[in-house]
Short mmCIF file of C-alpha atoms in Angstrom, two decimals:
data_model
loop_
_atom_site.label_atom_id
_atom_site.label_comp_id
_atom_site.label_asym_id
_atom_site.label_seq_id
_atom_site.Cartn_x
_atom_site.Cartn_y
_atom_site.Cartn_z
CA MET X 1 34.33 -63.78 197.50
CA PRO X 2 31.91 -65.52 195.17
CA VAL X 3 31.36 -63.99 191.84
CA ARG X 4 27.76 -62.99 192.43
CA GLN X 5 28.56 -60.92 195.53
CA LEU X 6 31.39 -59.34 193.77
CA TRP X 7 29.13 -58.39 191.00
CA ILE X 8 26.55 -56.84 193.42
CA ILE X 9 29.41 -54.80 195.19
CA GLY X 10 31.02 -53.80 191.77
CA GLY X 11 27.49 -53.01 190.39
CA MET X 12 26.63 -50.63 193.12
CA LEU X 13 30.16 -48.99 192.98
CA PHE X 14 29.70 -48.66 189.26
CA ALA X 15 26.24 -46.87 189.84
CA VAL X 16 27.44 -44.59 192.37
CA LEU X 17 30.50 -43.58 190.18
CA MET X 18 28.08 -43.03 187.35
CA GLN X 19 25.81 -41.14 189.53
CA SER X 20 28.49 -38.64 190.74
CA THR X 21 30.05 -37.83 187.25
CA LEU X 22 27.96 -38.83 184.31
CA VAL X 23 24.25 -38.66 185.51
CA ALA X 24 25.06 -35.50 187.63
CA ALA X 25 26.65 -33.66 184.35
CA ALA X 26 24.61 -35.15 181.67
CA ALA X 27 21.22 -35.01 183.19
CA ARG X 28 21.76 -32.35 185.67
CA TRP X 29 18.03 -30.95 185.44
CA LEU X 30 16.67 -34.62 186.26
CA ARG X 31 16.47 -36.21 189.55
CA LEU X 32 17.80 -39.54 188.41
CA ASP X 33 18.79 -41.91 191.15
CA LEU X 34 21.00 -44.82 189.55
CA PRO X 35 21.83 -46.19 192.72
CA ALA X 36 18.24 -46.74 193.98
CA ALA X 37 17.20 -48.07 190.32
CA MET X 38 20.27 -50.53 190.53
CA ALA X 39 19.05 -51.66 194.06
CA ILE X 40 15.41 -52.10 192.82
CA ALA X 41 16.39 -54.18 189.96
CA PHE X 42 18.72 -56.13 191.95
CA GLY X 43 15.82 -57.00 194.29
CA LEU X 44 13.31 -57.73 191.53
CA LEU X 45 15.70 -60.29 189.82
CA SER X 46 17.41 -61.84 192.89
CA GLY X 47 14.99 -61.33 195.83
CA PRO X 48 14.92 -59.32 199.06
CA LEU X 49 18.42 -60.25 200.55
CA THR X 50 20.15 -59.19 197.35
CA GLY X 51 17.86 -56.11 197.00
CA SER X 52 18.49 -55.00 200.30
CA MET X 53 22.33 -55.61 200.13
CA ALA X 54 22.61 -53.81 196.97
CA GLY X 55 20.73 -50.77 198.55
CA LEU X 56 22.64 -50.77 201.57
CA ILE X 57 25.89 -50.86 199.73
CA GLY X 58 24.97 -48.17 197.05
CA GLY X 59 23.33 -45.79 199.69
CA LEU X 60 26.41 -46.12 202.05
CA LEU X 61 28.90 -45.26 199.32
CA ALA X 62 26.60 -42.42 197.96
CA ASP X 63 26.37 -41.20 201.75
CA MET X 64 30.29 -41.36 202.12
CA LEU X 65 30.79 -39.35 198.96
CA THR X 66 28.06 -36.67 200.07
CA GLY X 67 29.75 -36.60 203.42
CA ARG X 68 26.33 -35.65 205.40
CA LEU X 69 23.73 -37.89 207.18
CA ILE X 70 25.91 -40.88 206.58
CA GLY X 71 23.77 -43.95 206.84
CA LEU X 72 20.41 -42.37 206.09
CA GLY X 73 20.62 -42.93 202.48
CA MET X 74 21.95 -46.43 203.19
CA LEU X 75 18.79 -47.23 205.21
CA THR X 76 16.52 -45.73 202.52
CA HIS X 77 18.16 -47.51 199.73
CA GLY X 78 18.24 -50.46 201.67
CA ILE X 79 14.44 -50.24 202.46
CA VAL X 80 13.50 -50.00 198.86
CA GLY X 81 16.00 -52.72 197.70
CA LEU X 82 14.24 -55.16 200.36
CA LEU X 83 10.68 -53.90 199.14
CA SER X 84 11.55 -54.67 195.42
CA GLY X 85 12.78 -58.03 196.69
CA LEU X 86 9.44 -58.81 198.54
CA LEU X 87 7.62 -57.56 195.58
CA SER X 88 9.23 -59.93 193.11
CA ARG X 89 7.81 -62.74 195.07
CA ARG X 90 4.44 -61.78 194.18
CA LEU X 91 4.67 -60.43 190.75
CA PHE X 92 5.88 -61.97 187.47
CA SER X 93 8.84 -59.42 187.16
CA GLU X 94 9.92 -60.61 183.66
CA ASN X 95 7.47 -57.95 182.10
CA LEU X 96 9.30 -54.93 181.72
CA LEU X 97 6.30 -52.89 183.08
CA VAL X 98 7.07 -54.28 186.54
CA PRO X 99 10.54 -52.71 186.95
CA PHE X 100 9.16 -49.49 185.23
CA VAL X 101 6.40 -48.99 188.03
CA ALA X 102 8.18 -50.35 190.71
CA GLY X 103 11.13 -48.15 190.09
CA ALA X 104 8.89 -45.12 189.83
CA LEU X 105 7.19 -45.90 192.79
CA LEU X 106 10.09 -46.95 195.03
CA ILE X 107 12.34 -44.13 194.20
CA CYS X 108 9.59 -41.70 194.81
CA LEU X 109 9.25 -43.39 198.21
CA GLU X 110 13.01 -43.63 198.89
CA GLN X 111 13.18 -39.73 198.38
CA MET X 112 10.33 -39.20 200.58
CA LEU X 113 11.77 -41.48 203.37
CA TYR X 114 15.04 -39.74 202.92
CA LEU X 115 13.63 -36.16 203.47
CA LEU X 116 11.32 -37.40 206.23
CA GLY X 117 14.66 -39.02 207.96
CA ALA X 118 16.66 -35.95 207.20
CA ARG X 119 13.81 -33.79 209.03
CA ALA X 120 13.79 -36.23 211.95
CA PHE X 121 17.52 -35.49 212.43
CA GLY X 122 16.81 -31.55 212.04
CA VAL X 123 17.84 -31.12 208.38
CA VAL X 124 14.79 -29.46 207.10
CA ILE X 125 14.36 -29.80 203.14
CA PRO X 126 10.76 -28.56 202.12
CA LEU X 127 8.77 -31.57 201.72
CA GLY X 128 5.79 -30.28 199.78
CA LYS X 129 7.73 -28.43 197.24
CA SER X 130 10.21 -31.23 196.87
CA LEU X 131 7.37 -33.57 196.20
CA ALA X 132 5.65 -31.57 193.79
CA ARG X 133 8.45 -29.91 191.85
CA LEU X 134 11.11 -32.72 191.95
CA ILE X 135 10.04 -35.96 193.25
CA LEU X 136 6.72 -36.45 191.38
CA PRO X 137 8.05 -35.23 187.99
CA SER X 138 11.00 -37.55 188.28
CA LEU X 139 8.59 -40.68 188.55
CA TRP X 140 8.44 -41.64 184.86
CA TYR X 141 12.20 -41.24 183.81
CA ASN X 142 13.16 -43.10 187.30
CA GLY X 143 10.87 -45.99 186.19
CA LEU X 144 12.44 -46.08 182.81
CA LEU X 145 16.04 -46.01 184.41
CA THR X 146 14.87 -48.98 186.58
CA ALA X 147 13.62 -51.02 183.50
CA LEU X 148 17.18 -50.48 181.72
CA CYS X 149 18.99 -51.21 184.95
CA PHE X 150 16.82 -54.35 185.14
CA VAL X 151 17.70 -55.36 181.61
CA LEU X 152 21.49 -55.03 182.26
CA ILE X 153 21.29 -56.89 185.46
CA HIS X 154 19.22 -59.65 183.99
CA LYS X 155 21.74 -59.97 181.15
CA VAL X 156 24.75 -60.17 183.42
CA ASN X 157 23.13 -62.55 185.70
CA ALA X 158 22.43 -64.95 182.74
CA TYR X 159 26.10 -64.67 181.73
CA LEU X 160 27.05 -65.41 185.04
CA ALA X 161 24.98 -68.55 185.41
CA ASP X 162 26.40 -69.68 182.27
CA GLY X 163 29.82 -69.39 183.43
CA GLU X 164 28.94 -71.27 186.80
CA MET A 1 17.98 -64.78 225.81
CA GLY A 2 16.68 -66.85 223.15
CA PRO A 3 17.98 -66.65 219.43
CA LYS A 4 14.93 -64.34 218.74
CA GLN A 5 15.78 -61.87 221.58
CA TRP A 6 19.27 -61.87 220.31
CA ARG A 7 18.21 -60.95 216.86
CA TRP A 8 16.13 -58.03 218.26
CA ALA A 9 18.91 -57.01 220.42
CA ALA A 10 21.35 -56.97 217.60
CA LEU A 11 19.01 -55.10 215.46
CA ALA A 12 18.54 -52.47 218.17
CA LEU A 13 22.30 -52.11 218.47
CA VAL A 14 22.90 -51.68 214.80
CA SER A 15 20.05 -49.05 214.66
CA LEU A 16 21.70 -47.28 217.38
CA ILE A 17 24.99 -47.26 215.81
CA ILE A 18 23.28 -45.95 212.45
CA ALA A 19 21.61 -43.14 214.33
CA GLY A 20 24.57 -42.18 216.08
CA VAL A 21 26.66 -41.98 212.80
CA ILE A 22 23.69 -39.93 211.00
CA SER A 23 23.87 -37.60 214.26
CA LEU A 24 27.76 -37.26 214.07
CA THR A 25 27.44 -36.08 210.22
CA ILE A 26 24.71 -33.74 210.49
CA GLY A 27 26.53 -30.55 210.29
CA GLN A 28 30.10 -29.12 209.73
CA ARG A 29 32.86 -31.53 210.65
CA ASP A 30 36.75 -30.81 211.21
CA SER A 31 37.76 -33.60 208.96
CA LEU A 32 36.69 -36.66 206.99
CA SER A 33 36.88 -40.13 208.40
CA TRP A 34 39.25 -42.39 207.08
CA PRO A 35 36.90 -44.67 205.36
CA GLU A 36 35.68 -41.46 203.41
CA VAL A 37 39.08 -40.35 202.66
CA ALA A 38 39.95 -43.74 201.07
CA LEU A 39 36.78 -43.94 199.26
CA ARG A 40 37.32 -40.26 197.61
CA GLU A 41 41.07 -40.80 196.88
CA ALA A 42 40.13 -44.13 195.31
CA LEU A 43 37.36 -42.90 193.23
CA ALA A 44 38.88 -39.55 192.17
CA PRO A 45 41.03 -41.05 189.02
CA LEU A 46 37.76 -42.96 187.96
CA GLN A 47 35.82 -39.84 188.51
CA SER A 48 38.24 -37.69 186.62
CA GLY A 49 38.37 -40.26 183.79
CA VAL A 50 34.75 -40.56 183.26
CA SER A 51 34.23 -36.67 183.58
CA ARG A 52 36.84 -36.15 180.84
CA ALA A 53 35.31 -38.70 178.59
CA TYR A 54 32.12 -37.20 178.94
CA ARG A 55 33.22 -33.77 178.12
CA ILE A 56 35.07 -34.97 175.07
CA PHE A 57 31.86 -36.69 173.85
CA SER A 58 29.79 -33.74 174.72
CA ASP A 59 32.06 -31.69 172.93
CA GLY A 60 32.02 -33.54 169.69
CA LEU A 61 28.36 -33.90 169.84
CA SER A 62 27.90 -30.31 170.07
CA PHE A 63 30.26 -29.69 167.15
CA VAL A 64 28.46 -32.17 164.95
CA VAL A 65 24.86 -30.78 165.78
CA ASN A 66 26.28 -27.26 165.19
CA LEU A 67 27.87 -27.93 162.04
CA GLY A 68 24.85 -26.88 159.75
CA ASN A 69 24.45 -23.62 161.43
CA LEU A 70 28.21 -22.59 161.04
CA ALA A 71 27.65 -20.70 157.66
CA ARG A 72 24.73 -18.56 158.93
CA GLU A 73 26.74 -17.99 162.30
CA ASN A 74 29.76 -16.99 160.24
CA GLU A 75 27.78 -14.30 158.47
CA GLU A 76 26.11 -13.08 161.75
CA LEU A 77 29.47 -12.90 163.36
CA ARG A 78 31.12 -10.82 160.70
CA LYS A 79 28.32 -8.44 161.24
CA GLU A 80 28.88 -8.47 164.95
CA VAL A 81 32.60 -7.79 164.74
CA GLU A 82 32.11 -4.63 163.00
CA GLN A 83 29.59 -3.54 165.74
CA LEU A 84 32.07 -4.75 168.16
CA ARG A 85 34.92 -2.83 166.89
CA ALA A 86 32.94 0.42 167.18
CA GLU A 87 31.82 -0.49 170.84
CA ARG A 88 35.50 -1.36 171.51
CA MET A 89 36.74 1.92 170.98
CA ALA A 90 34.09 3.45 173.35
CA LEU A 91 35.07 0.67 176.07
CA LEU A 92 38.79 1.40 175.76
CA GLU A 93 38.24 4.85 176.99
CA ALA A 94 35.78 3.86 179.61
CA GLN A 95 38.51 1.38 180.64
CA ARG A 96 41.05 4.14 181.27
CA GLU A 97 38.59 6.07 183.22
CA ASN A 98 37.84 2.89 185.42
CA GLU A 99 41.54 1.98 185.95
CA GLY A 100 42.15 5.44 187.52
CA LEU A 101 38.79 5.39 189.54
CA ARG A 102 40.01 1.77 190.91
CA GLN A 103 43.21 3.02 191.97
CA MET A 104 41.71 5.92 193.80
CA LEU A 105 39.39 3.62 195.59
CA GLN A 106 42.14 1.09 196.39
CA LEU A 107 40.11 -1.64 194.72
CA VAL A 108 42.73 -3.36 193.01
CA ARG A 109 42.77 -7.13 193.78
CA ASP A 110 45.35 -8.13 196.39
CA THR A 111 48.09 -9.76 194.33
CA ARG A 112 49.15 -11.89 197.30
CA THR A 113 46.25 -14.06 196.70
CA LYS A 114 47.32 -17.58 195.54
CA VAL A 115 45.42 -19.20 192.77
CA VAL A 116 45.07 -22.90 191.85
CA VAL A 117 43.13 -23.97 189.15
CA ALA A 118 41.15 -27.21 189.45
CA GLU A 119 39.13 -29.49 187.30
CA VAL A 120 35.72 -30.56 188.55
CA ILE A 121 35.62 -34.44 188.83
CA ALA A 122 32.42 -35.14 190.41
CA ARG A 123 29.27 -33.92 191.97
CA ALA A 124 27.25 -35.01 194.86
CA PRO A 125 25.40 -38.24 194.34
CA ASN A 126 22.88 -36.98 196.58
CA ALA A 127 20.60 -34.65 194.77
CA TRP A 128 19.47 -32.87 198.19
CA PHE A 129 22.88 -31.31 198.72
CA ASN A 130 24.83 -29.05 196.55
CA THR A 131 28.66 -29.92 196.69
CA LEU A 132 31.21 -30.73 194.09
CA THR A 133 34.58 -32.44 193.91
CA ILE A 134 37.54 -30.91 192.25
CA GLY A 135 40.75 -32.84 191.55
CA LYS A 136 43.16 -31.19 193.65
CA GLY A 137 43.56 -31.48 197.16
CA ALA A 138 46.02 -31.01 200.14
CA VAL A 139 49.15 -31.82 198.21
CA HIS A 140 48.22 -28.74 195.90
CA GLY A 141 48.05 -26.44 198.90
CA LEU A 142 44.09 -26.66 199.23
CA LYS A 143 42.76 -26.13 202.68
CA LYS A 144 39.29 -26.19 204.28
CA GLY A 145 37.69 -22.65 204.11
CA MET A 146 39.33 -21.43 200.72
CA ALA A 147 37.22 -19.81 198.25
CA VAL A 148 36.24 -21.26 194.91
CA VAL A 149 35.59 -19.03 192.17
CA THR A 150 35.35 -18.72 188.10
CA PRO A 151 35.84 -15.64 186.14
CA GLU A 152 31.95 -15.14 186.17
CA GLY A 153 31.71 -15.16 190.00
CA VAL A 154 31.67 -17.01 193.31
CA VAL A 155 31.15 -20.97 193.25
CA GLY A 156 31.49 -21.55 196.93
CA HIS A 157 34.15 -22.73 199.42
CA ILE A 158 36.06 -25.91 200.33
CA ARG A 159 34.42 -27.79 203.06
CA SER A 160 36.96 -30.81 203.21
CA VAL A 161 40.04 -31.91 201.52
CA THR A 162 41.80 -35.34 201.08
CA ASN A 163 45.22 -35.54 199.44
CA ARG A 164 44.16 -35.27 195.84
CA THR A 165 40.61 -34.07 196.06
CA ALA A 166 38.49 -31.29 197.70
CA GLU A 167 34.96 -30.89 198.34
CA VAL A 168 33.32 -27.67 197.33
CA LEU A 169 30.22 -26.55 199.06
CA LEU A 170 28.21 -24.34 196.60
CA ILE A 171 26.62 -21.18 197.62
CA LEU A 172 23.23 -22.97 196.64
CA ASP A 173 23.78 -25.59 199.48
CA GLN A 174 21.52 -25.18 202.62
CA ARG A 175 24.58 -25.08 204.92
CA SER A 176 26.06 -21.99 202.78
CA ALA A 177 25.68 -18.46 204.21
CA LEU A 178 28.14 -15.81 202.97
CA GLY A 179 28.39 -12.09 203.70
CA ALA A 180 27.64 -9.81 200.50
CA ARG A 181 26.66 -6.27 199.51
CA ILE A 182 23.95 -4.73 197.04
CA HIS A 183 26.43 -3.39 194.46
CA ARG A 184 23.95 -0.28 193.86
CA THR A 185 23.82 0.94 197.48
CA GLY A 186 26.82 -0.82 199.14
CA GLU A 187 24.41 -2.10 201.78
CA VAL A 188 25.23 -5.58 203.74
CA VAL A 189 23.06 -8.39 203.07
CA LEU A 190 23.30 -12.46 203.84
CA VAL A 191 23.09 -14.85 200.85
CA GLU A 192 21.80 -18.15 202.12
CA GLY A 193 21.57 -21.38 199.97
CA LEU A 194 18.18 -22.97 199.51
CA GLY A 195 19.49 -26.51 199.09
CA GLY A 196 18.43 -29.25 196.53
CA ALA A 197 14.63 -28.15 196.63
CA GLY A 198 15.79 -24.24 195.70
CA GLU A 199 16.18 -25.23 191.95
CA GLY A 200 19.28 -23.31 191.60
CA ARG A 201 18.65 -20.25 193.49
CA ALA A 202 19.58 -18.58 196.71
CA LEU A 203 17.89 -16.35 199.16
CA VAL A 204 19.19 -12.59 199.82
CA LYS A 205 18.47 -11.59 203.45
CA PRO A 206 18.72 -7.90 204.26
CA LEU A 207 20.07 -7.48 207.42
CA SER A 208 17.67 -4.65 208.59
CA ARG A 209 14.22 -3.60 207.25
CA GLU A 210 15.45 -0.54 205.91
CA ILE A 211 17.53 -1.95 203.26
CA ASP A 212 16.50 -1.16 199.85
CA ILE A 213 16.73 -4.24 197.60
CA ARG A 214 15.24 -4.44 194.21
CA PRO A 215 14.91 -7.00 191.38
CA GLY A 216 17.98 -6.72 189.19
CA ASP A 217 20.34 -5.85 191.94
CA LEU A 218 23.73 -7.10 191.59
CA ILE A 219 25.05 -8.80 194.64
CA VAL A 220 28.85 -8.87 195.18
CA THR A 221 30.85 -10.44 198.17
CA SER A 222 31.23 -7.87 201.00
CA GLY A 223 35.06 -8.76 201.95
CA LEU A 224 33.95 -8.95 205.65
CA SER A 225 34.48 -12.76 205.93
CA GLU A 226 37.44 -14.82 206.20
CA ILE A 227 36.89 -16.69 202.86
CA TYR A 228 35.99 -14.34 199.94
CA PRO A 229 37.60 -11.35 198.99
CA LYS A 230 35.71 -8.18 198.32
CA GLY A 231 33.88 -7.39 195.18
CA LEU A 232 33.39 -11.02 193.43
CA THR A 233 29.96 -11.23 191.92
CA VAL A 234 27.59 -13.60 193.44
CA GLY A 235 24.25 -13.13 191.36
CA VAL A 236 21.44 -10.96 190.47
CA VAL A 237 18.37 -10.47 192.63
CA GLU A 238 15.36 -12.04 190.33
CA GLU A 239 12.37 -11.12 192.50
CA ILE A 240 11.62 -9.97 195.93
CA PHE A 241 8.98 -11.41 198.31
CA GLU A 242 7.73 -10.35 201.77
CA GLY A 243 8.57 -12.52 204.74
CA ASN A 244 6.12 -13.59 207.54
CA TYR A 245 3.86 -10.83 208.62
CA GLY A 246 5.20 -8.40 206.06
CA LEU A 247 8.15 -7.42 208.46
CA SER A 248 10.76 -7.81 205.91
CA SER A 249 11.58 -8.39 202.39
CA TYR A 250 13.82 -11.21 200.81
CA GLY A 251 15.29 -11.51 197.46
CA VAL A 252 15.59 -14.55 195.40
CA LEU A 253 19.16 -14.50 193.76
CA LYS A 254 19.96 -16.16 190.59
CA PRO A 255 23.75 -16.96 190.72
CA VAL A 256 25.82 -15.75 187.78
CA VAL A 257 27.50 -19.07 187.70
CA ASP A 258 26.07 -22.01 185.78
CA PHE A 259 26.82 -24.81 188.25
CA GLY A 260 25.47 -27.41 185.80
CA ARG A 261 28.15 -26.54 183.34
CA LEU A 262 31.14 -26.07 185.64
CA GLU A 263 34.22 -27.95 184.23
CA TRP A 264 37.02 -25.80 185.79
CA VAL A 265 37.33 -23.68 188.88
CA ALA A 266 39.93 -21.35 190.59
CA VAL A 267 40.60 -21.74 194.57
CA LEU A 268 41.90 -18.94 196.17
CA SER A 269 44.02 -19.03 199.18
CA SER A 270 41.80 -17.52 202.40
CA ARG A 271 42.32 -14.29 203.93
CA SER A 272 44.28 -15.63 206.81
CA GLU A 273 46.80 -16.86 204.31
CA TRP A 274 47.59 -13.78 202.53
CA GLN A 275 47.28 -11.29 205.41
#
């Protein structure tokens, strides 16, 4: 398997591992979404195919650890990875403001899509309350997290390109 | 069929498969699929390692941060010790009385209940569901449906097990409902989780309109279910609100367990095991 694909799988596995341990324990009051932030950063740096693949892998792994609505998180993460990749074609994504804003908005979109999808399958999580109290307040720090992931992935990509 | 139609047909098929998998995993399942078991088993040592490393770092950081406050705290603690000595004398007397009453009421905990202590190694990566993973599983005797507690009170129950891990459904989760009693009156209520949007609270549903429930009421397990023994603390009623049309009152429960800080839990064998 090419190194670049291993990096995407390994990176998303790392993101899900950290999300279930460190993020959940250290930032328990924050709604940080590391797999989504990583997928968006992958999309911004490497395009829609990589972004959607990263999102699908991260979402599926998180779904399998959660054990409920398996496939829904995979779809929502895949969609935001794809959108971030499409966005990268229109914007100059070297500016850190781009991943910050894209991360904030796309993670908000991902969470909304998840809640709507869950509702479609009969799992009702209050939408208005979740949006007002949890999703909107998480905008800025999820944006910040995406910008950090962007820098990290950018460095690893550069290192891998040097190696090739 | 042309290549474009094939592509649409493949997309429709994949969508159907995904929708099918989502539908199959909406509610309670008897067992986990093998990919889930494999993933959980493979990640468990890593999750345990990261959780331990974080705990060591966090404890070290707290120690350094608190170093400056130690002298002042020491003085305060000296005063507190004196006060506690006096209170202890009074408590010992009350304890003797309490022991006698417990025996009379046959409330002594069943000694046949087996206890397995386990470390919390991970939490649900999806913020909308309230579960956590512990580092012991089927090989340690854990089974689906066993109660999970701490010295403070009820945490939840085991939802699924692999060989070396178990998933605990917290009482905060939307899927959780447990039979309980109001400690003050002994009346039976239902405690339902509010899920990820519930901000760490649960709902107390009285089983009839006449039940008197007030803010500050202590809620304990009823012992009527197969899962939880009687008398374990669940939480305290924080506020009361009227249901639709004012026909019933509900309570908002603040659990006694701080789920964010959980590091170790005790798993109790289920009633069917010890009866």
